[in-house]
mmCIF file of C-alpha atoms in Angstrom:
data_model
loop_
_atom_site.group_PDB
_atom_site.id
_atom_site.type_symbol
_atom_site.label_atom_id
_atom_site.label_comp_id
_atom_site.label_asym_id
_atom_site.label_seq_id
_atom_site.Cartn_x
_atom_site.Cartn_y
_atom_site.Cartn_z
ATOM 1 C CA UNK A 5 4.465 -10.021 18.395
ATOM 2 C CA UNK A 6 4.875 -11.483 14.941
ATOM 3 C CA UNK A 7 7.004 -10.025 12.183
ATOM 4 C CA UNK A 8 6.012 -11.169 8.713
ATOM 5 C CA UNK A 9 9.165 -10.965 6.672
ATOM 6 C CA UNK A 10 11.541 -12.293 4.076
ATOM 7 C CA UNK A 11 14.844 -13.091 5.749
ATOM 8 C CA UNK A 12 17.027 -11.593 2.981
ATOM 9 C CA UNK A 13 15.014 -8.345 3.021
ATOM 10 C CA UNK A 14 17.152 -5.406 4.198
ATOM 11 C CA UNK A 15 13.995 -3.621 5.343
ATOM 12 C CA UNK A 16 12.969 -6.556 7.529
ATOM 13 C CA UNK A 17 16.512 -6.836 8.812
ATOM 14 C CA UNK A 18 16.416 -3.208 9.906
ATOM 15 C CA UNK A 19 13.396 -4.004 12.077
ATOM 16 C CA UNK A 20 14.942 -7.203 13.406
ATOM 17 C CA UNK A 21 18.207 -5.471 14.324
ATOM 18 C CA UNK A 22 16.425 -2.626 16.095
ATOM 19 C CA UNK A 23 14.350 -5.135 18.053
ATOM 20 C CA UNK A 24 17.496 -7.060 18.996
ATOM 21 C CA UNK A 25 19.181 -3.872 20.236
ATOM 22 C CA UNK A 26 16.170 -3.179 22.447
ATOM 23 C CA UNK A 27 15.834 -6.765 23.660
ATOM 24 C CA UNK A 28 12.412 -7.200 22.050
ATOM 25 C CA UNK A 29 11.459 -10.755 21.107
ATOM 26 C CA UNK A 30 9.761 -11.120 17.735
ATOM 27 C CA UNK A 31 8.220 -14.257 16.285
ATOM 28 C CA UNK A 32 9.391 -14.366 12.680
ATOM 29 C CA UNK A 33 6.876 -15.527 10.084
ATOM 30 C CA UNK A 34 8.803 -16.019 6.849
ATOM 31 C CA UNK A 35 6.651 -15.503 3.761
ATOM 32 C CA UNK A 36 6.968 -15.342 -0.013
ATOM 33 C CA UNK A 37 5.405 -12.026 -0.990
ATOM 34 C CA UNK A 38 5.194 -13.113 -4.641
ATOM 35 C CA UNK A 39 2.847 -15.945 -3.657
ATOM 36 C CA UNK A 40 -0.762 -14.828 -4.275
ATOM 37 C CA UNK A 41 -1.787 -16.865 -1.231
ATOM 38 C CA UNK A 42 0.709 -15.126 1.068
ATOM 39 C CA UNK A 43 -0.869 -14.200 4.423
ATOM 40 C CA UNK A 44 0.652 -10.735 4.062
ATOM 41 C CA UNK A 45 -2.094 -9.831 1.579
ATOM 42 C CA UNK A 46 -4.639 -9.846 4.403
ATOM 43 C CA UNK A 47 -2.435 -7.691 6.643
ATOM 44 C CA UNK A 48 -0.874 -5.119 4.325
ATOM 45 C CA UNK A 49 -2.848 -4.015 1.248
ATOM 46 C CA UNK A 50 0.477 -3.257 -0.457
ATOM 47 C CA UNK A 51 1.494 -6.939 -0.010
ATOM 48 C CA UNK A 52 4.930 -5.899 1.228
ATOM 49 C CA UNK A 53 7.150 -6.983 4.081
ATOM 50 C CA UNK A 54 8.026 -6.342 6.777
ATOM 51 C CA UNK A 55 4.667 -6.231 8.499
ATOM 52 C CA UNK A 56 4.405 -6.302 12.289
ATOM 53 C CA UNK A 57 1.342 -7.782 13.956
ATOM 54 C CA UNK A 58 1.108 -6.799 17.606
ATOM 55 C CA UNK A 59 -0.293 -8.940 20.384
ATOM 56 C CA UNK A 60 -3.668 -7.195 20.038
ATOM 57 C CA UNK A 61 -3.814 -8.010 16.316
ATOM 58 C CA UNK A 62 -2.936 -4.568 14.957
ATOM 59 C CA UNK A 63 -0.855 -4.641 11.752
ATOM 60 C CA UNK A 64 1.884 -2.037 11.215
ATOM 61 C CA UNK A 65 3.833 -1.300 8.025
ATOM 62 C CA UNK A 66 6.307 -0.352 6.543
ATOM 63 C CA UNK A 67 9.783 -0.514 8.125
ATOM 64 C CA UNK A 68 10.074 3.158 9.252
ATOM 65 C CA UNK A 69 6.662 2.950 10.933
ATOM 66 C CA UNK A 70 7.453 -0.399 12.555
ATOM 67 C CA UNK A 71 10.769 0.912 13.859
ATOM 68 C CA UNK A 72 9.017 3.953 15.349
ATOM 69 C CA UNK A 73 6.468 1.706 17.034
ATOM 70 C CA UNK A 74 9.079 -0.641 18.478
ATOM 71 C CA UNK A 75 11.347 2.168 19.604
ATOM 72 C CA UNK A 76 8.548 3.546 21.784
ATOM 73 C CA UNK A 77 8.673 0.334 23.843
ATOM 74 C CA UNK A 78 10.936 0.068 26.909
ATOM 75 C CA UNK A 79 14.649 -0.188 26.219
ATOM 76 C CA UNK A 80 17.362 2.040 24.796
ATOM 77 C CA UNK A 81 16.003 4.682 22.436
ATOM 78 C CA UNK A 82 17.377 4.404 18.915
ATOM 79 C CA UNK A 83 15.332 7.297 17.543
ATOM 80 C CA UNK A 84 16.136 10.390 19.616
ATOM 81 C CA UNK A 85 13.311 12.472 21.041
ATOM 82 C CA UNK A 86 14.884 15.887 20.475
ATOM 83 C CA UNK A 87 13.498 17.219 17.189
ATOM 84 C CA UNK A 88 16.651 18.234 15.310
ATOM 85 C CA UNK A 89 18.516 15.057 16.255
ATOM 86 C CA UNK A 90 15.490 12.925 15.466
ATOM 87 C CA UNK A 91 15.179 14.471 12.029
ATOM 88 C CA UNK A 92 18.878 13.907 11.365
ATOM 89 C CA UNK A 93 18.380 10.208 12.131
ATOM 90 C CA UNK A 94 15.265 10.009 9.957
ATOM 91 C CA UNK A 95 17.052 11.678 7.039
ATOM 92 C CA UNK A 96 19.844 9.108 7.127
ATOM 93 C CA UNK A 97 17.243 6.350 7.410
ATOM 94 C CA UNK A 98 15.461 7.735 4.334
ATOM 95 C CA UNK A 99 18.739 7.872 2.413
ATOM 96 C CA UNK A 100 19.585 4.278 3.346
ATOM 97 C CA UNK A 101 16.058 3.149 2.474
ATOM 98 C CA UNK A 102 16.425 4.817 -0.925
ATOM 99 C CA UNK A 103 19.624 2.877 -1.542
ATOM 100 C CA UNK A 104 17.774 -0.311 -0.571
ATOM 101 C CA UNK A 105 14.842 0.528 -2.858
ATOM 102 C CA UNK A 106 17.110 1.042 -5.860
ATOM 103 C CA UNK A 107 19.156 -2.059 -5.091
ATOM 104 C CA UNK A 108 16.074 -4.238 -4.708
ATOM 105 C CA UNK A 109 14.741 -2.873 -8.007
ATOM 106 C CA UNK A 110 17.943 -3.995 -9.736
ATOM 107 C CA UNK A 111 17.744 -7.394 -8.100
ATOM 108 C CA UNK A 112 14.124 -7.960 -9.126
ATOM 109 C CA UNK A 113 14.740 -6.806 -12.696
ATOM 110 C CA UNK A 114 17.626 -9.248 -13.005
ATOM 111 C CA UNK A 115 15.963 -12.351 -11.549
ATOM 112 C CA UNK A 116 12.195 -12.068 -12.001
ATOM 113 C CA UNK A 117 11.078 -15.362 -13.504
ATOM 114 C CA UNK A 118 8.173 -13.791 -15.373
ATOM 115 C CA UNK A 119 10.457 -11.877 -17.729
ATOM 116 C CA UNK A 120 12.567 -13.295 -20.556
ATOM 117 C CA UNK A 121 16.246 -12.381 -20.646
ATOM 118 C CA UNK A 122 15.829 -10.122 -23.689
ATOM 119 C CA UNK A 123 13.075 -8.222 -21.871
ATOM 120 C CA UNK A 124 15.314 -7.154 -18.996
ATOM 121 C CA UNK A 125 16.422 -3.536 -19.217
ATOM 122 C CA UNK A 126 20.135 -2.986 -18.618
ATOM 123 C CA UNK A 127 19.596 0.746 -19.007
ATOM 124 C CA UNK A 128 16.935 0.787 -16.321
ATOM 125 C CA UNK A 129 19.162 -1.183 -13.950
ATOM 126 C CA UNK A 130 22.035 1.216 -14.618
ATOM 127 C CA UNK A 131 19.696 4.109 -13.811
ATOM 128 C CA UNK A 132 18.837 2.488 -10.481
ATOM 129 C CA UNK A 133 22.534 1.998 -9.803
ATOM 130 C CA UNK A 134 23.113 5.721 -10.259
ATOM 131 C CA UNK A 135 20.741 6.195 -7.320
ATOM 132 C CA UNK A 136 22.748 3.710 -5.279
ATOM 133 C CA UNK A 137 25.987 5.467 -6.158
ATOM 134 C CA UNK A 138 24.537 8.849 -5.243
ATOM 135 C CA UNK A 139 23.248 7.540 -1.935
ATOM 136 C CA UNK A 140 26.526 5.854 -1.063
ATOM 137 C CA UNK A 141 28.557 8.968 -1.843
ATOM 138 C CA UNK A 142 26.258 11.084 0.297
ATOM 139 C CA UNK A 143 26.453 8.599 3.173
ATOM 140 C CA UNK A 144 30.243 8.766 2.928
ATOM 141 C CA UNK A 145 30.033 12.548 3.152
ATOM 142 C CA UNK A 146 27.563 12.512 6.033
ATOM 143 C CA UNK A 147 29.658 10.053 8.040
ATOM 144 C CA UNK A 148 32.876 12.002 7.683
ATOM 145 C CA UNK A 149 35.361 10.891 10.313
ATOM 146 C CA UNK A 150 32.762 10.038 12.959
ATOM 147 C CA UNK A 151 32.094 6.665 14.553
ATOM 148 C CA UNK A 152 28.302 7.117 14.346
ATOM 149 C CA UNK A 153 26.100 8.922 11.874
ATOM 150 C CA UNK A 154 24.219 10.979 14.454
ATOM 151 C CA UNK A 155 25.416 11.786 17.944
ATOM 152 C CA UNK A 156 27.743 9.759 20.115
ATOM 153 C CA UNK A 157 26.135 6.329 19.914
ATOM 154 C CA UNK A 158 24.197 3.854 17.818
ATOM 155 C CA UNK A 159 20.885 5.018 16.379
ATOM 156 C CA UNK A 160 18.452 3.793 13.769
ATOM 157 C CA UNK A 161 20.529 5.755 11.258
ATOM 158 C CA UNK A 162 23.484 3.407 11.729
ATOM 159 C CA UNK A 163 21.298 0.307 11.654
ATOM 160 C CA UNK A 164 19.627 1.434 8.427
ATOM 161 C CA UNK A 165 22.905 2.166 6.668
ATOM 162 C CA UNK A 166 24.505 -1.113 7.745
ATOM 163 C CA UNK A 167 21.501 -3.103 6.506
ATOM 164 C CA UNK A 168 21.541 -1.324 3.146
ATOM 165 C CA UNK A 169 25.251 -1.739 2.517
ATOM 166 C CA UNK A 170 25.524 -5.364 3.608
ATOM 167 C CA UNK A 171 22.567 -6.192 1.392
ATOM 168 C CA UNK A 172 24.419 -4.648 -1.572
ATOM 169 C CA UNK A 173 27.446 -6.819 -0.796
ATOM 170 C CA UNK A 174 25.207 -9.879 -0.530
ATOM 171 C CA UNK A 175 22.867 -9.463 -3.506
ATOM 172 C CA UNK A 176 24.784 -7.245 -5.938
ATOM 173 C CA UNK A 177 28.427 -8.247 -5.497
ATOM 174 C CA UNK A 178 29.267 -7.454 -9.130
ATOM 175 C CA UNK A 179 28.267 -3.814 -8.671
ATOM 176 C CA UNK A 180 30.952 -2.709 -6.250
ATOM 177 C CA UNK A 181 30.015 0.227 -4.028
ATOM 178 C CA UNK A 182 33.014 0.058 -1.671
ATOM 179 C CA UNK A 183 35.553 1.796 -3.970
ATOM 180 C CA UNK A 184 33.205 4.786 -4.010
ATOM 181 C CA UNK A 185 33.285 5.203 -0.237
ATOM 182 C CA UNK A 186 36.397 3.893 1.544
ATOM 183 C CA UNK A 187 35.549 5.437 4.927
ATOM 184 C CA UNK A 188 32.033 4.060 4.761
ATOM 185 C CA UNK A 189 33.423 0.651 3.810
ATOM 186 C CA UNK A 190 35.710 0.598 6.852
ATOM 187 C CA UNK A 191 32.877 1.817 9.068
ATOM 188 C CA UNK A 192 30.630 -1.017 7.884
ATOM 189 C CA UNK A 193 33.227 -3.664 8.686
ATOM 190 C CA UNK A 194 33.202 -2.452 12.292
ATOM 191 C CA UNK A 195 29.466 -1.846 12.595
ATOM 192 C CA UNK A 196 28.556 -5.254 11.169
ATOM 193 C CA UNK A 197 30.274 -6.988 14.083
ATOM 194 C CA UNK A 198 27.768 -5.558 16.558
ATOM 195 C CA UNK A 199 25.707 -8.514 17.906
ATOM 196 C CA UNK A 200 22.324 -7.191 16.762
ATOM 197 C CA UNK A 201 23.665 -6.807 13.231
ATOM 198 C CA UNK A 202 25.860 -9.902 13.152
ATOM 199 C CA UNK A 203 22.957 -12.113 14.258
ATOM 200 C CA UNK A 204 20.634 -10.774 11.553
ATOM 201 C CA UNK A 205 23.115 -10.533 8.673
ATOM 202 C CA UNK A 206 22.173 -11.504 5.126
ATOM 203 C CA UNK A 207 24.408 -14.566 5.318
ATOM 204 C CA UNK A 208 21.985 -15.941 7.921
ATOM 205 C CA UNK A 209 19.321 -16.000 5.213
ATOM 206 C CA UNK A 210 21.428 -17.694 2.547
#
């Protein structure tokens, strides 16, 4: 199976970390999604990564769908089957993905080469950061004093949150989220040492 991705992408990292936890080998195809000639355009009409191409040529997108598909393969289940627990995991995943979406929007607004400096909107970036702050505070509340977000072991919820928060540290270091959520900050420092997360960390893409 081939995963079309950008290595710094927190969404692609989520897929890569889940695959690593399950022992699934993925061939990484690193692409530039801003390149009009990117092969992703022929696989995903939205021209976004990650995009998984299975051995039979089927293309799957986006990251929640890919993670569902991979989790159905043999190996430890990271998305529980029981409905209420499954939905709890998916809600945390959605919250983490929302933090990633807002963070990536800030990043693109600040670096996009097609826009002059005076055309960048500080107000719009601050609005996106309010979403990040809200998401981080809610994740802090949801975590509480537990070791894992849902249940007694690692799930996709934990992977999603770790990928979102480490990406913020990596790409938006001047917008500090950690003072907002001290328990979440300490949790991340522990979670990030897990092999599947350590081996796919944003520093690997630098």
